[in-house]
PDB file of C-alpha atoms in Angstrom:
ATOM      1  CA  MET A 161       0.000   0.000   0.000  1.00 70.00           C
ATOM      2  CA  HIS A 162       1.349   3.407  -1.027  1.00 75.00           C
ATOM      3  CA  SER A 163      -1.178   6.021   0.099  1.00 89.00           C
ATOM      4  CA  LYS A 164      -0.865   9.765  -0.665  1.00 93.00           C
ATOM      5  CA  TRP A 165      -2.947  12.520   0.913  1.00 95.00           C
ATOM      6  CA  GLN A 166      -3.252  16.268   1.076  1.00 95.00           C
ATOM      7  CA  ILE A 167      -3.414  17.291   4.723  1.00 96.00           C
ATOM      8  CA  TRP A 168      -7.022  18.550   4.583  1.00 96.00           C
ATOM      9  CA  ASP A 169      -8.210  15.331   2.921  1.00 96.00           C
ATOM     10  CA  PHE A 170      -6.334  13.196   5.437  1.00 96.00           C
ATOM     11  CA  PHE A 171      -8.020  14.801   8.442  1.00 95.00           C
ATOM     12  CA  SER A 172     -11.467  14.727   6.851  1.00 94.00           C
ATOM     13  CA  SER A 173     -11.403  11.167   5.476  1.00 94.00           C
ATOM     14  CA  PHE A 174      -8.710   8.974   7.050  1.00 94.00           C
ATOM     15  CA  LYS A 175      -9.933   6.509   9.685  1.00 92.00           C
ATOM     16  CA  ARG A 176      -9.265   7.979  13.114  1.00 90.00           C
ATOM     17  CA  ASP A 177      -9.032   4.516  14.710  1.00 92.00           C
ATOM     18  CA  TYR A 178      -6.728   3.130  12.000  1.00 93.00           C
ATOM     19  CA  LEU A 179      -4.073   2.027  14.487  1.00 93.00           C
ATOM     20  CA  LYS A 180      -6.569   0.362  16.795  1.00 91.00           C
ATOM     21  CA  THR A 181      -6.463  -2.816  14.718  1.00 91.00           C
ATOM     22  CA  TYR A 182      -3.311  -2.243  12.671  1.00 93.00           C
ATOM     23  CA  GLU A 183      -0.554  -4.852  12.888  1.00 91.00           C
ATOM     24  CA  GLY A 184       2.950  -4.606  11.450  1.00 92.00           C
ATOM     25  CA  ALA A 185       5.240  -1.863  10.232  1.00 94.00           C
ATOM     26  CA  LEU A 186       4.013   1.382   8.665  1.00 95.00           C
ATOM     27  CA  ALA A 187       6.135   4.190   7.185  1.00 95.00           C
ATOM     28  CA  ILE A 188       4.812   7.745   7.145  1.00 96.00           C
ATOM     29  CA  ASN A 189       6.276  10.828   5.488  1.00 95.00           C
ATOM     30  CA  SER A 190       5.119  14.367   6.216  1.00 92.00           C
ATOM     31  CA  PHE A 191       6.196  17.645   4.624  1.00 87.00           C
ATOM     32  CA  ASP A 192       6.539  19.737   7.782  1.00 89.00           C
ATOM     33  CA  PRO A 193       7.307  19.237  11.521  1.00 90.00           C
ATOM     34  CA  ILE A 194       3.909  20.692  12.479  1.00 92.00           C
ATOM     35  CA  CYS A 195       2.242  18.340  10.011  1.00 94.00           C
ATOM     36  CA  LEU A 196       4.094  15.417  11.582  1.00 93.00           C
ATOM     37  CA  LYS A 197       2.900  16.381  15.065  1.00 93.00           C
ATOM     38  CA  MET A 198      -0.702  16.749  13.906  1.00 94.00           C
ATOM     39  CA  VAL A 199      -0.699  13.421  12.057  1.00 95.00           C
ATOM     40  CA  LYS A 200       1.060  11.611  14.899  1.00 94.00           C
ATOM     41  CA  ASP A 201      -1.446  12.921  17.471  1.00 93.00           C
ATOM     42  CA  PHE A 202      -4.362  12.036  15.186  1.00 94.00           C
ATOM     43  CA  LEU A 203      -3.191   8.449  14.672  1.00 94.00           C
ATOM     44  CA  THR A 204      -2.016   7.670  18.193  1.00 92.00           C
ATOM     45  CA  ARG A 205      -5.159   9.040  19.833  1.00 90.00           C
ATOM     46  CA  GLY A 206      -7.121   6.506  17.816  1.00 90.00           C
ATOM     47  CA  ALA A 207      -4.921   3.608  18.913  1.00 89.00           C
ATOM     48  CA  ASP A 208      -7.229   2.927  21.859  1.00 84.00           C
ATOM     49  CA  ASP A 209      -5.362   1.474  24.861  1.00 84.00           C
ATOM     50  CA  LYS A 210      -2.227   0.343  23.031  1.00 88.00           C
ATOM     51  CA  VAL A 211       1.015   1.292  24.777  1.00 91.00           C
ATOM     52  CA  ILE A 212       3.215   3.344  22.444  1.00 93.00           C
ATOM     53  CA  HIS A 213       6.892   4.145  23.010  1.00 93.00           C
ATOM     54  CA  TYR A 214       8.844   6.772  21.088  1.00 93.00           C
ATOM     55  CA  LYS A 215      12.439   6.291  19.939  1.00 92.00           C
ATOM     56  CA  MET A 216      14.945   8.005  17.673  1.00 94.00           C
ATOM     57  CA  ALA A 217      16.329   6.134  14.677  1.00 92.00           C
ATOM     58  CA  ALA A 218      19.800   6.252  16.241  1.00 91.00           C
ATOM     59  CA  GLU A 219      18.475   4.046  19.074  1.00 93.00           C
ATOM     60  CA  VAL A 220      17.311   1.320  16.695  1.00 93.00           C
ATOM     61  CA  THR A 221      19.985  -1.381  16.697  1.00 92.00           C
ATOM     62  CA  LYS A 222      20.128  -5.085  15.904  1.00 91.00           C
ATOM     63  CA  GLY A 223      20.118  -5.808  19.622  1.00 91.00           C
ATOM     64  CA  TRP A 224      17.025  -3.678  20.241  1.00 91.00           C
ATOM     65  CA  ILE A 225      15.131  -5.248  17.323  1.00 90.00           C
ATOM     66  CA  GLU A 226      16.029  -8.747  18.497  1.00 88.00           C
ATOM     67  CA  GLU A 227      14.980  -8.008  22.072  1.00 86.00           C
ATOM     68  CA  GLU A 228      11.666  -6.361  21.138  1.00 87.00           C
ATOM     69  CA  PHE A 229      10.547  -8.369  18.123  1.00 86.00           C
ATOM     70  CA  GLN A 230      12.529 -11.585  17.709  1.00 80.00           C
ATOM     71  CA  THR A 231      12.617 -13.096  21.196  1.00 76.00           C
ATOM     72  CA  LEU A 232       9.830 -13.962  23.606  1.00 63.00           C
ATOM     73  CA  SER A 233      10.054 -11.681  26.634  1.00 55.00           C
ATOM     74  CA  LEU A 234       9.150 -12.928  30.114  1.00 48.00           C
ATOM     75  CA  PHE A 235       6.485 -10.214  30.208  1.00 51.00           C
ATOM     76  CA  GLY A 236       5.412 -10.622  26.575  1.00 53.00           C
ATOM     77  CA  ASN A 237       6.081  -8.353  23.614  1.00 69.00           C
ATOM     78  CA  SER A 238       2.966  -6.262  23.156  1.00 82.00           C
ATOM     79  CA  ASP A 239       4.092  -2.625  23.105  1.00 89.00           C
ATOM     80  CA  SER A 240       4.036  -0.570  19.915  1.00 93.00           C
ATOM     81  CA  PHE A 241       6.701   1.902  18.774  1.00 94.00           C
ATOM     82  CA  PHE A 242       6.965   5.198  16.902  1.00 95.00           C
ATOM     83  CA  ILE A 243      10.445   5.789  15.423  1.00 95.00           C
ATOM     84  CA  HIS A 244      11.378   9.415  14.693  1.00 94.00           C
ATOM     85  CA  GLN A 245      13.817  10.439  11.915  1.00 92.00           C
ATOM     86  CA  ALA A 246      13.596   7.046  10.235  1.00 93.00           C
ATOM     87  CA  GLN A 247      15.516   8.453   7.251  1.00 92.00           C
ATOM     88  CA  ASP A 248      18.621   7.961   9.412  1.00 92.00           C
ATOM     89  CA  LEU A 249      18.160   4.166   9.532  1.00 92.00           C
ATOM     90  CA  ASN A 250      20.764   2.373   7.469  1.00 89.00           C
ATOM     91  CA  ALA A 251      19.875  -0.109   4.731  1.00 88.00           C
ATOM     92  CA  GLU A 252      20.557  -3.119   6.954  1.00 90.00           C
ATOM     93  CA  MET A 253      18.180  -1.934   9.684  1.00 91.00           C
ATOM     94  CA  LEU A 254      15.454  -1.208   7.138  1.00 92.00           C
ATOM     95  CA  GLU A 255      15.866  -4.639   5.600  1.00 92.00           C
ATOM     96  CA  ILE A 256      15.576  -6.321   9.010  1.00 92.00           C
ATOM     97  CA  ILE A 257      12.468  -4.302   9.878  1.00 93.00           C
ATOM     98  CA  SER A 258      10.934  -5.053   6.454  1.00 91.00           C
ATOM     99  CA  ASN A 259      11.156  -8.779   7.154  1.00 90.00           C
ATOM    100  CA  LEU A 260       9.840  -8.722  10.732  1.00 90.00           C
ATOM    101  CA  ASP A 261       6.685 -10.664  11.576  1.00 88.00           C
ATOM    102  CA  ILE A 262       4.840  -8.172  13.794  1.00 89.00           C
ATOM    103  CA  THR A 263       1.463  -9.249  15.162  1.00 88.00           C
ATOM    104  CA  GLY A 264      -0.848  -7.621  17.679  1.00 88.00           C
ATOM    105  CA  ARG A 265       0.990  -4.273  17.562  1.00 91.00           C
ATOM    106  CA  PHE A 266       2.613  -1.788  15.216  1.00 94.00           C
ATOM    107  CA  LEU A 267       5.946  -0.161  14.417  1.00 95.00           C
ATOM    108  CA  ILE A 268       5.701   3.260  12.773  1.00 96.00           C
ATOM    109  CA  LEU A 269       8.693   4.679  10.921  1.00 96.00           C
ATOM    110  CA  SER A 270       8.465   8.457  10.606  1.00 94.00           C
ATOM    111  CA  PHE A 271      10.434   9.903   7.673  1.00 94.00           C
ATOM    112  CA  GLU A 272      11.083  13.633   7.403  1.00 88.00           C
ATOM    113  CA  ASN A 273      12.458  13.821   3.867  1.00 86.00           C
ATOM    114  CA  GLU A 274      12.174  11.970   0.561  1.00 85.00           C
ATOM    115  CA  LEU A 275      15.826  11.211  -0.053  1.00 84.00           C
ATOM    116  CA  ALA A 276      17.498   7.880  -0.882  1.00 86.00           C
ATOM    117  CA  THR A 277      16.322   5.857   2.142  1.00 89.00           C
ATOM    118  CA  TRP A 278      12.679   6.760   1.611  1.00 91.00           C
ATOM    119  CA  LYS A 279      12.835   6.170  -2.144  1.00 89.00           C
ATOM    120  CA  LYS A 280      14.298   2.701  -1.616  1.00 89.00           C
ATOM    121  CA  LEU A 281      11.606   1.849   0.922  1.00 91.00           C
ATOM    122  CA  VAL A 282       8.838   2.870  -1.499  1.00 90.00           C
ATOM    123  CA  LYS A 283      10.483   1.018  -4.392  1.00 90.00           C
ATOM    124  CA  ASP A 284      10.867  -2.211  -2.382  1.00 89.00           C
ATOM    125  CA  GLY A 285       7.212  -2.073  -1.336  1.00 89.00           C
ATOM    126  CA  LYS A 286       7.671  -4.336   1.682  1.00 92.00           C
ATOM    127  CA  ILE A 287       6.365  -1.768   4.188  1.00 94.00           C
ATOM    128  CA  PRO A 288       3.072   0.107   3.630  1.00 94.00           C
ATOM    129  CA  THR A 289       3.611   3.859   3.240  1.00 95.00           C
ATOM    130  CA  LEU A 290       1.466   6.859   4.109  1.00 95.00           C
ATOM    131  CA  VAL A 291       2.448  10.234   2.629  1.00 95.00           C
ATOM    132  CA  ILE A 292       1.116  13.683   3.534  1.00 95.00           C
ATOM    133  CA  GLU A 293       2.074  15.767   0.519  1.00 92.00           C
ATOM    134  CA  SER A 294       3.177  19.379   0.524  1.00 89.00           C
ATOM    135  CA  PRO A 295       0.427  21.664  -0.832  1.00 91.00           C
ATOM    136  CA  ARG A 296       0.927  23.007  -4.357  1.00 86.00           C
ATOM    137  CA  PHE A 297       1.556  26.729  -4.591  1.00 80.00           C
ATOM    138  CA  TRP A 298      -1.993  27.329  -5.819  1.00 85.00           C
ATOM    139  CA  GLU A 299      -3.419  25.502  -2.785  1.00 90.00           C
ATOM    140  CA  ILE A 300      -1.903  27.741  -0.104  1.00 91.00           C
ATOM    141  CA  ASN A 301      -5.256  29.383   0.581  1.00 93.00           C
ATOM    142  CA  LYS A 302      -6.704  25.892   1.235  1.00 95.00           C
ATOM    143  CA  LEU A 303      -3.846  25.250   3.677  1.00 96.00           C
ATOM    144  CA  LEU A 304      -4.779  28.378   5.641  1.00 96.00           C
ATOM    145  CA  ASP A 305      -8.482  27.443   5.532  1.00 97.00           C
ATOM    146  CA  PHE A 306      -7.599  23.977   6.845  1.00 97.00           C
ATOM    147  CA  THR A 307      -5.452  25.402   9.660  1.00 97.00           C
ATOM    148  CA  CYS A 308      -8.266  27.714  10.757  1.00 97.00           C
ATOM    149  CA  ALA A 309     -10.804  24.881  10.658  1.00 96.00           C
ATOM    150  CA  HIS A 310      -8.483  22.512  12.543  1.00 96.00           C
ATOM    151  CA  LEU A 311      -7.989  25.069  15.324  1.00 96.00           C
ATOM    152  CA  ARG A 312     -11.629  26.225  15.142  1.00 96.00           C
ATOM    153  CA  LEU A 313     -10.534  29.779  14.464  1.00 97.00           C
ATOM    154  CA  PRO A 314     -13.197  31.886  12.668  1.00 97.00           C
ATOM    155  CA  LEU A 315     -11.059  34.327  10.650  1.00 96.00           C
ATOM    156  CA  SER A 316     -12.790  36.805   8.359  1.00 96.00           C
ATOM    157  CA  TYR A 317     -12.100  36.746   4.618  1.00 94.00           C
ATOM    158  CA  GLU A 318     -10.155  40.019   4.926  1.00 93.00           C
ATOM    159  CA  ALA A 319      -8.050  38.636   7.786  1.00 93.00           C
ATOM    160  CA  LYS A 320      -7.172  35.518   5.780  1.00 94.00           C
ATOM    161  CA  THR A 321      -6.265  37.601   2.736  1.00 88.00           C
ATOM    162  CA  TRP A 322      -3.988  39.778   4.874  1.00 85.00           C
ATOM    163  CA  ILE A 323      -2.253  36.717   6.362  1.00 88.00           C
ATOM    164  CA  LEU A 324      -1.698  35.229   2.910  1.00 85.00           C
ATOM    165  CA  ASP A 325      -0.169  38.491   1.697  1.00 74.00           C
ATOM    166  CA  ALA A 326       1.830  39.323   4.833  1.00 75.00           C
ATOM    167  CA  LEU A 327       3.187  36.040   6.216  1.00 80.00           C
ATOM    168  CA  GLU A 328       5.404  33.304   4.869  1.00 76.00           C
ATOM    169  CA  ASN A 329       3.097  30.801   3.217  1.00 82.00           C
ATOM    170  CA  ASN A 330       3.785  27.539   5.031  1.00 87.00           C
ATOM    171  CA  LEU A 331       2.003  25.373   7.590  1.00 91.00           C
ATOM    172  CA  GLY A 332       4.344  26.236  10.471  1.00 89.00           C
ATOM    173  CA  THR A 333       3.787  29.982  10.079  1.00 88.00           C
ATOM    174  CA  PHE A 334       0.031  29.609   9.614  1.00 93.00           C
ATOM    175  CA  TYR A 335      -0.315  27.238  12.576  1.00 93.00           C
ATOM    176  CA  ASN A 336       1.691  29.382  15.001  1.00 91.00           C
ATOM    177  CA  ALA A 337      -0.080  32.564  13.884  1.00 92.00           C
ATOM    178  CA  CYS A 338      -3.522  30.978  14.240  1.00 95.00           C
ATOM    179  CA  CYS A 339      -2.663  29.562  17.675  1.00 95.00           C
ATOM    180  CA  LEU A 340      -1.670  33.057  18.827  1.00 93.00           C
ATOM    181  CA  ILE A 341      -4.906  34.561  17.477  1.00 95.00           C
ATOM    182  CA  LYS A 342      -6.989  31.772  19.038  1.00 95.00           C
ATOM    183  CA  LEU A 343      -5.270  32.285  22.386  1.00 94.00           C
ATOM    184  CA  ASN A 344      -6.187  35.981  22.371  1.00 94.00           C
ATOM    185  CA  HIS A 345      -9.716  35.551  20.964  1.00 95.00           C
ATOM    186  CA  PRO A 346     -10.886  32.162  22.288  1.00 93.00           C
ATOM    187  CA  GLU A 347     -14.621  32.885  22.177  1.00 91.00           C
ATOM    188  CA  ALA A 348     -14.849  35.151  19.132  1.00 92.00           C
ATOM    189  CA  LYS A 349     -17.468  34.359  16.498  1.00 94.00           C
ATOM    190  CA  GLU A 350     -15.277  36.060  13.902  1.00 96.00           C
ATOM    191  CA  VAL A 351     -11.797  37.576  14.123  1.00 96.00           C
ATOM    192  CA  GLY A 352     -11.273  40.516  11.791  1.00 94.00           C
ATOM    193  CA  ILE A 353      -8.263  42.017  10.075  1.00 91.00           C
ATOM    194  CA  ASN A 354      -7.675  44.697  12.737  1.00 91.00           C
ATOM    195  CA  GLU A 355      -7.439  42.118  15.543  1.00 93.00           C
ATOM    196  CA  VAL A 356      -5.046  40.038  13.439  1.00 92.00           C
ATOM    197  CA  LYS A 357      -2.786  42.996  12.624  1.00 87.00           C
ATOM    198  CA  GLU A 358      -2.526  43.883  16.318  1.00 86.00           C
ATOM    199  CA  LEU A 359      -1.118  40.423  17.088  1.00 87.00           C
ATOM    200  CA  LEU A 360       1.009  39.573  14.065  1.00 81.00           C
ATOM    201  CA  THR A 361       3.553  42.356  14.124  1.00 57.00           C
ATOM    202  CA  LEU A 362       6.343  39.890  13.436  1.00 46.00           C
ATOM    203  CA  GLU A 363       9.904  40.493  12.380  1.00 45.00           C
ATOM    204  CA  LYS A 364       9.946  38.492   9.186  1.00 54.00           C
ATOM    205  CA  LEU A 365      11.287  38.255   5.715  1.00 64.00           C
ATOM    206  CA  ASP A 366       8.954  40.356   3.572  1.00 73.00           C
ATOM    207  CA  GLN A 367       8.927  37.859   0.758  1.00 80.00           C
ATOM    208  CA  PHE A 368       6.199  39.674  -1.162  1.00 80.00           C
ATOM    209  CA  GLN A 369       8.157  42.908  -1.211  1.00 84.00           C
ATOM    210  CA  LEU A 370      11.260  41.074  -2.389  1.00 88.00           C
ATOM    211  CA  ALA A 371       9.295  39.139  -5.008  1.00 89.00           C
ATOM    212  CA  SER A 372       7.840  42.404  -6.282  1.00 89.00           C
ATOM    213  CA  LEU A 373      11.307  43.949  -6.603  1.00 91.00           C
ATOM    214  CA  LEU A 374      12.626  41.010  -8.615  1.00 92.00           C
ATOM    215  CA  ALA A 375       9.457  40.815 -10.714  1.00 92.00           C
ATOM    216  CA  ARG A 376      10.006  44.465 -11.686  1.00 93.00           C
ATOM    217  CA  LYS A 377      13.621  43.600 -12.553  1.00 93.00           C
ATOM    218  CA  LYS A 378      14.947  45.810  -9.778  1.00 92.00           C
ATOM    219  CA  GLN A 379      17.889  43.460  -9.267  1.00 91.00           C
ATOM    220  CA  LYS A 380      20.081  45.880  -7.309  1.00 91.00           C
ATOM    221  CA  GLU A 381      17.416  46.645  -4.687  1.00 91.00           C
ATOM    222  CA  PHE A 382      16.454  42.962  -4.495  1.00 91.00           C
ATOM    223  CA  PHE A 383      19.970  41.732  -3.729  1.00 90.00           C
ATOM    224  CA  GLU A 384      20.729  44.591  -1.330  1.00 87.00           C
ATOM    225  CA  LYS A 385      17.932  43.281   0.899  1.00 83.00           C
ATOM    226  CA  LEU A 386      18.830  39.629   0.345  1.00 85.00           C
ATOM    227  CA  VAL A 387      22.527  39.886   1.282  1.00 84.00           C
ATOM    228  CA  ALA A 388      21.536  41.496   4.583  1.00 76.00           C
ATOM    229  CA  LEU A 389      19.978  38.174   5.635  1.00 74.00           C
ATOM    230  CA  GLU A 390      23.215  36.180   5.433  1.00 73.00           C
ATOM    231  CA  GLY A 391      23.372  33.318   7.922  1.00 73.00           C
ATOM    232  CA  ASP A 392      19.689  32.379   8.165  1.00 76.00           C
ATOM    233  CA  PHE A 393      19.573  29.193   6.082  1.00 82.00           C
ATOM    234  CA  GLU A 394      16.052  28.200   7.130  1.00 79.00           C
ATOM    235  CA  LYS A 395      14.529  31.568   6.271  1.00 80.00           C
ATOM    236  CA  MET A 396      16.329  31.506   2.936  1.00 86.00           C
ATOM    237  CA  ARG A 397      15.108  27.988   2.193  1.00 86.00           C
ATOM    238  CA  GLY A 398      11.505  29.034   2.691  1.00 84.00           C
ATOM    239  CA  PHE A 399      11.960  32.182   0.632  1.00 87.00           C
ATOM    240  CA  PHE A 400      13.626  30.416  -2.295  1.00 91.00           C
ATOM    241  CA  ASN A 401      10.806  27.866  -2.319  1.00 89.00           C
ATOM    242  CA  PHE A 402       8.292  30.717  -2.336  1.00 87.00           C
ATOM    243  CA  MET A 403      10.119  32.464  -5.190  1.00 91.00           C
ATOM    244  CA  GLN A 404       9.900  29.372  -7.377  1.00 91.00           C
ATOM    245  CA  GLY A 405       6.144  29.259  -6.874  1.00 89.00           C
ATOM    246  CA  HIS A 406       5.895  33.005  -7.538  1.00 89.00           C
ATOM    247  CA  LEU A 407       7.857  32.760 -10.780  1.00 92.00           C
ATOM    248  CA  ILE A 408       5.817  29.750 -11.943  1.00 91.00           C
ATOM    249  CA  LYS A 409       2.685  31.855 -11.425  1.00 88.00           C
ATOM    250  CA  MET A 410       4.273  34.646 -13.455  1.00 90.00           C
ATOM    251  CA  ALA A 411       5.032  32.199 -16.258  1.00 90.00           C
ATOM    252  CA  ASP A 412       1.327  31.349 -16.589  1.00 88.00           C
ATOM    253  CA  PRO A 413      -0.999  33.768 -14.757  1.00 84.00           C
ATOM    254  CA  THR A 414      -4.096  32.612 -16.673  1.00 85.00           C
ATOM    255  CA  TYR A 415      -5.421  30.812 -13.570  1.00 81.00           C
ATOM    256  CA  LEU A 416      -6.226  34.249 -12.114  1.00 80.00           C
ATOM    257  CA  SER A 417      -9.111  34.628 -14.547  1.00 80.00           C
ATOM    258  CA  GLN A 418     -10.969  31.953 -12.566  1.00 78.00           C
ATOM    259  CA  LYS A 419     -10.751  33.819  -9.258  1.00 78.00           C
ATOM    260  CA  PRO A 420     -13.869  35.815  -8.295  1.00 78.00           C
ATOM    261  CA  ARG A 421     -11.797  38.549  -6.676  1.00 80.00           C
ATOM    262  CA  LEU A 422      -8.142  39.481  -7.165  1.00 81.00           C
ATOM    263  CA  THR A 423      -5.896  40.497  -4.277  1.00 77.00           C
ATOM    264  CA  GLN A 424      -3.262  43.180  -4.666  1.00 79.00           C
ATOM    265  CA  TYR A 425      -0.730  40.376  -4.940  1.00 79.00           C
ATOM    266  CA  ASP A 426      -2.683  38.880  -7.851  1.00 82.00           C
ATOM    267  CA  LYS A 427      -2.833  42.230  -9.637  1.00 85.00           C
ATOM    268  CA  ASP A 428       0.879  42.801  -9.108  1.00 85.00           C
ATOM    269  CA  LEU A 429       1.649  39.349 -10.492  1.00 85.00           C
ATOM    270  CA  GLN A 430      -0.482  39.978 -13.587  1.00 86.00           C
ATOM    271  CA  SER A 431       1.251  43.234 -14.458  1.00 89.00           C
ATOM    272  CA  THR A 432       4.849  42.109 -13.831  1.00 91.00           C
ATOM    273  CA  SER A 433       4.502  38.836 -15.766  1.00 90.00           C
ATOM    274  CA  LYS A 434       4.478  40.905 -18.959  1.00 90.00           C
ATOM    275  CA  LEU A 435       8.030  42.135 -18.265  1.00 93.00           C
ATOM    276  CA  TRP A 436       9.604  38.690 -18.618  1.00 92.00           C
ATOM    277  CA  LYS A 437      10.290  36.202 -21.385  1.00 92.00           C
ATOM    278  CA  SER A 438       9.655  32.502 -20.769  1.00 90.00           C
ATOM    279  CA  ASP A 439      13.337  31.534 -20.907  1.00 92.00           C
ATOM    280  CA  GLU A 440      14.225  34.304 -18.447  1.00 93.00           C
ATOM    281  CA  LEU A 441      11.696  32.993 -15.949  1.00 92.00           C
ATOM    282  CA  MET A 442      12.936  29.413 -16.373  1.00 93.00           C
ATOM    283  CA  ASN A 443      16.512  30.537 -15.651  1.00 93.00           C
ATOM    284  CA  GLU A 444      15.354  32.322 -12.493  1.00 94.00           C
ATOM    285  CA  ILE A 445      13.350  29.289 -11.335  1.00 94.00           C
ATOM    286  CA  GLN A 446      16.375  27.025 -11.807  1.00 94.00           C
ATOM    287  CA  LYS A 447      18.579  29.474  -9.895  1.00 94.00           C
ATOM    288  CA  PHE A 448      16.224  29.637  -6.913  1.00 94.00           C
ATOM    289  CA  ASN A 449      15.852  25.851  -6.974  1.00 93.00           C
ATOM    290  CA  ARG A 450      19.646  25.501  -6.708  1.00 93.00           C
ATOM    291  CA  TRP A 451      19.752  28.045  -3.894  1.00 94.00           C
ATOM    292  CA  GLU A 452      16.992  26.209  -2.043  1.00 92.00           C
ATOM    293  CA  LEU A 453      19.051  22.998  -2.182  1.00 92.00           C
ATOM    294  CA  LEU A 454      22.122  24.849  -0.870  1.00 92.00           C
ATOM    295  CA  SER A 455      19.974  26.222   1.966  1.00 90.00           C
ATOM    296  CA  LYS A 456      18.775  22.723   2.886  1.00 87.00           C
ATOM    297  CA  LYS A 457      22.393  21.551   3.019  1.00 88.00           C
ATOM    298  CA  LYS A 458      23.405  24.674   4.987  1.00 86.00           C
ATOM    299  CA  ASP A 459      26.130  25.147   2.384  1.00 89.00           C
ATOM    300  CA  SER A 460      27.971  28.450   2.919  1.00 88.00           C
ATOM    301  CA  HIS A 461      28.649  28.619  -0.830  1.00 91.00           C
ATOM    302  CA  LEU A 462      25.083  29.973  -1.027  1.00 92.00           C
ATOM    303  CA  TRP A 463      26.209  33.314   0.393  1.00 90.00           C
ATOM    304  CA  HIS A 464      29.055  33.552  -2.123  1.00 91.00           C
ATOM    305  CA  GLU A 465      26.616  33.057  -4.995  1.00 92.00           C
ATOM    306  CA  ILE A 466      24.217  35.668  -3.620  1.00 92.00           C
ATOM    307  CA  LYS A 467      27.036  38.187  -3.159  1.00 91.00           C
ATOM    308  CA  GLU A 468      28.252  37.552  -6.701  1.00 92.00           C
ATOM    309  CA  ALA A 469      24.727  38.116  -7.986  1.00 91.00           C
ATOM    310  CA  HIS A 470      24.604  41.341  -5.970  1.00 90.00           C
ATOM    311  CA  LEU A 471      27.845  42.586  -7.523  1.00 91.00           C
ATOM    312  CA  ARG A 472      26.532  41.769 -10.993  1.00 90.00           C
ATOM    313  CA  SER A 473      23.351  43.708 -10.284  1.00 89.00           C
ATOM    314  CA  ILE A 474      25.419  46.753  -9.278  1.00 87.00           C
ATOM    315  CA  SER A 475      27.564  46.575 -12.400  1.00 78.00           C
ATOM    316  CA  GLY A 476      24.562  45.941 -14.610  1.00 70.00           C
ATOM    317  CA  THR A 477      25.708  42.492 -15.825  1.00 62.00           C
ATOM    318  CA  ARG A 478      23.699  39.264 -15.509  1.00 57.00           C
TER     319      ARG A 478
END
């Protein structure tokens, strides 16, 4: 079984008591730490009275597997386990786990990336897999709607639009922002834009301002702001991911014609898309994709490339 879900579909349709009767190993992969926590809580709360222990992949050894799953304990082997950072398991450990005969309990392997270990697991097909996929760039508004519904936070349309335009568009940012709003307005029937603005005065990367500068081909101003953020790999990773989505929208903004109402961001995207050729946008997308990978690796060469790009923007070369 290889099952893929968007987060809002998972919470609306997946069986809450799935683990109550599940036996054997199960591998899950989620796109975000907050997503992992939400999915883990959802599944384990439906496991009824099963005892669940949590371990890191580094603690999973041959000796531990033999003791827990391959020998008969004096007190019986009935406890279930949730293994964090399963991508760190080596091939030998995965092979052993894949061949275990687990009855009456479960062993969940939680993966936090889709690199070689995960790909091999999916290809082998010996362990069922459950994937919570990252939302597509055009589904970000659905991600915010889901977060509000999950936390039972009644945000107004204007407040949601402001959040989408003002905050980094990812689950972690949305979840933390909505938790803060909920904490301050626990009984509100609707929380408006003014209440939201009072709470979310965050020091953040203004990705929309930066995207607008680049979209208008104001390279010098764009890189002046970007080089000032040297050292923050995680913030850069999120921004470079956002920029790829932004540039893809610029490459084909026709989807905007289907929206009943355009935000200022939509209007800005429509006008700036006319300033670029298709090959120029593809080159920019590839550049930001490379920079995102360098950010994930925390590779300091990223800052050298950004500084070189800044110097080129000053001199007027590309």
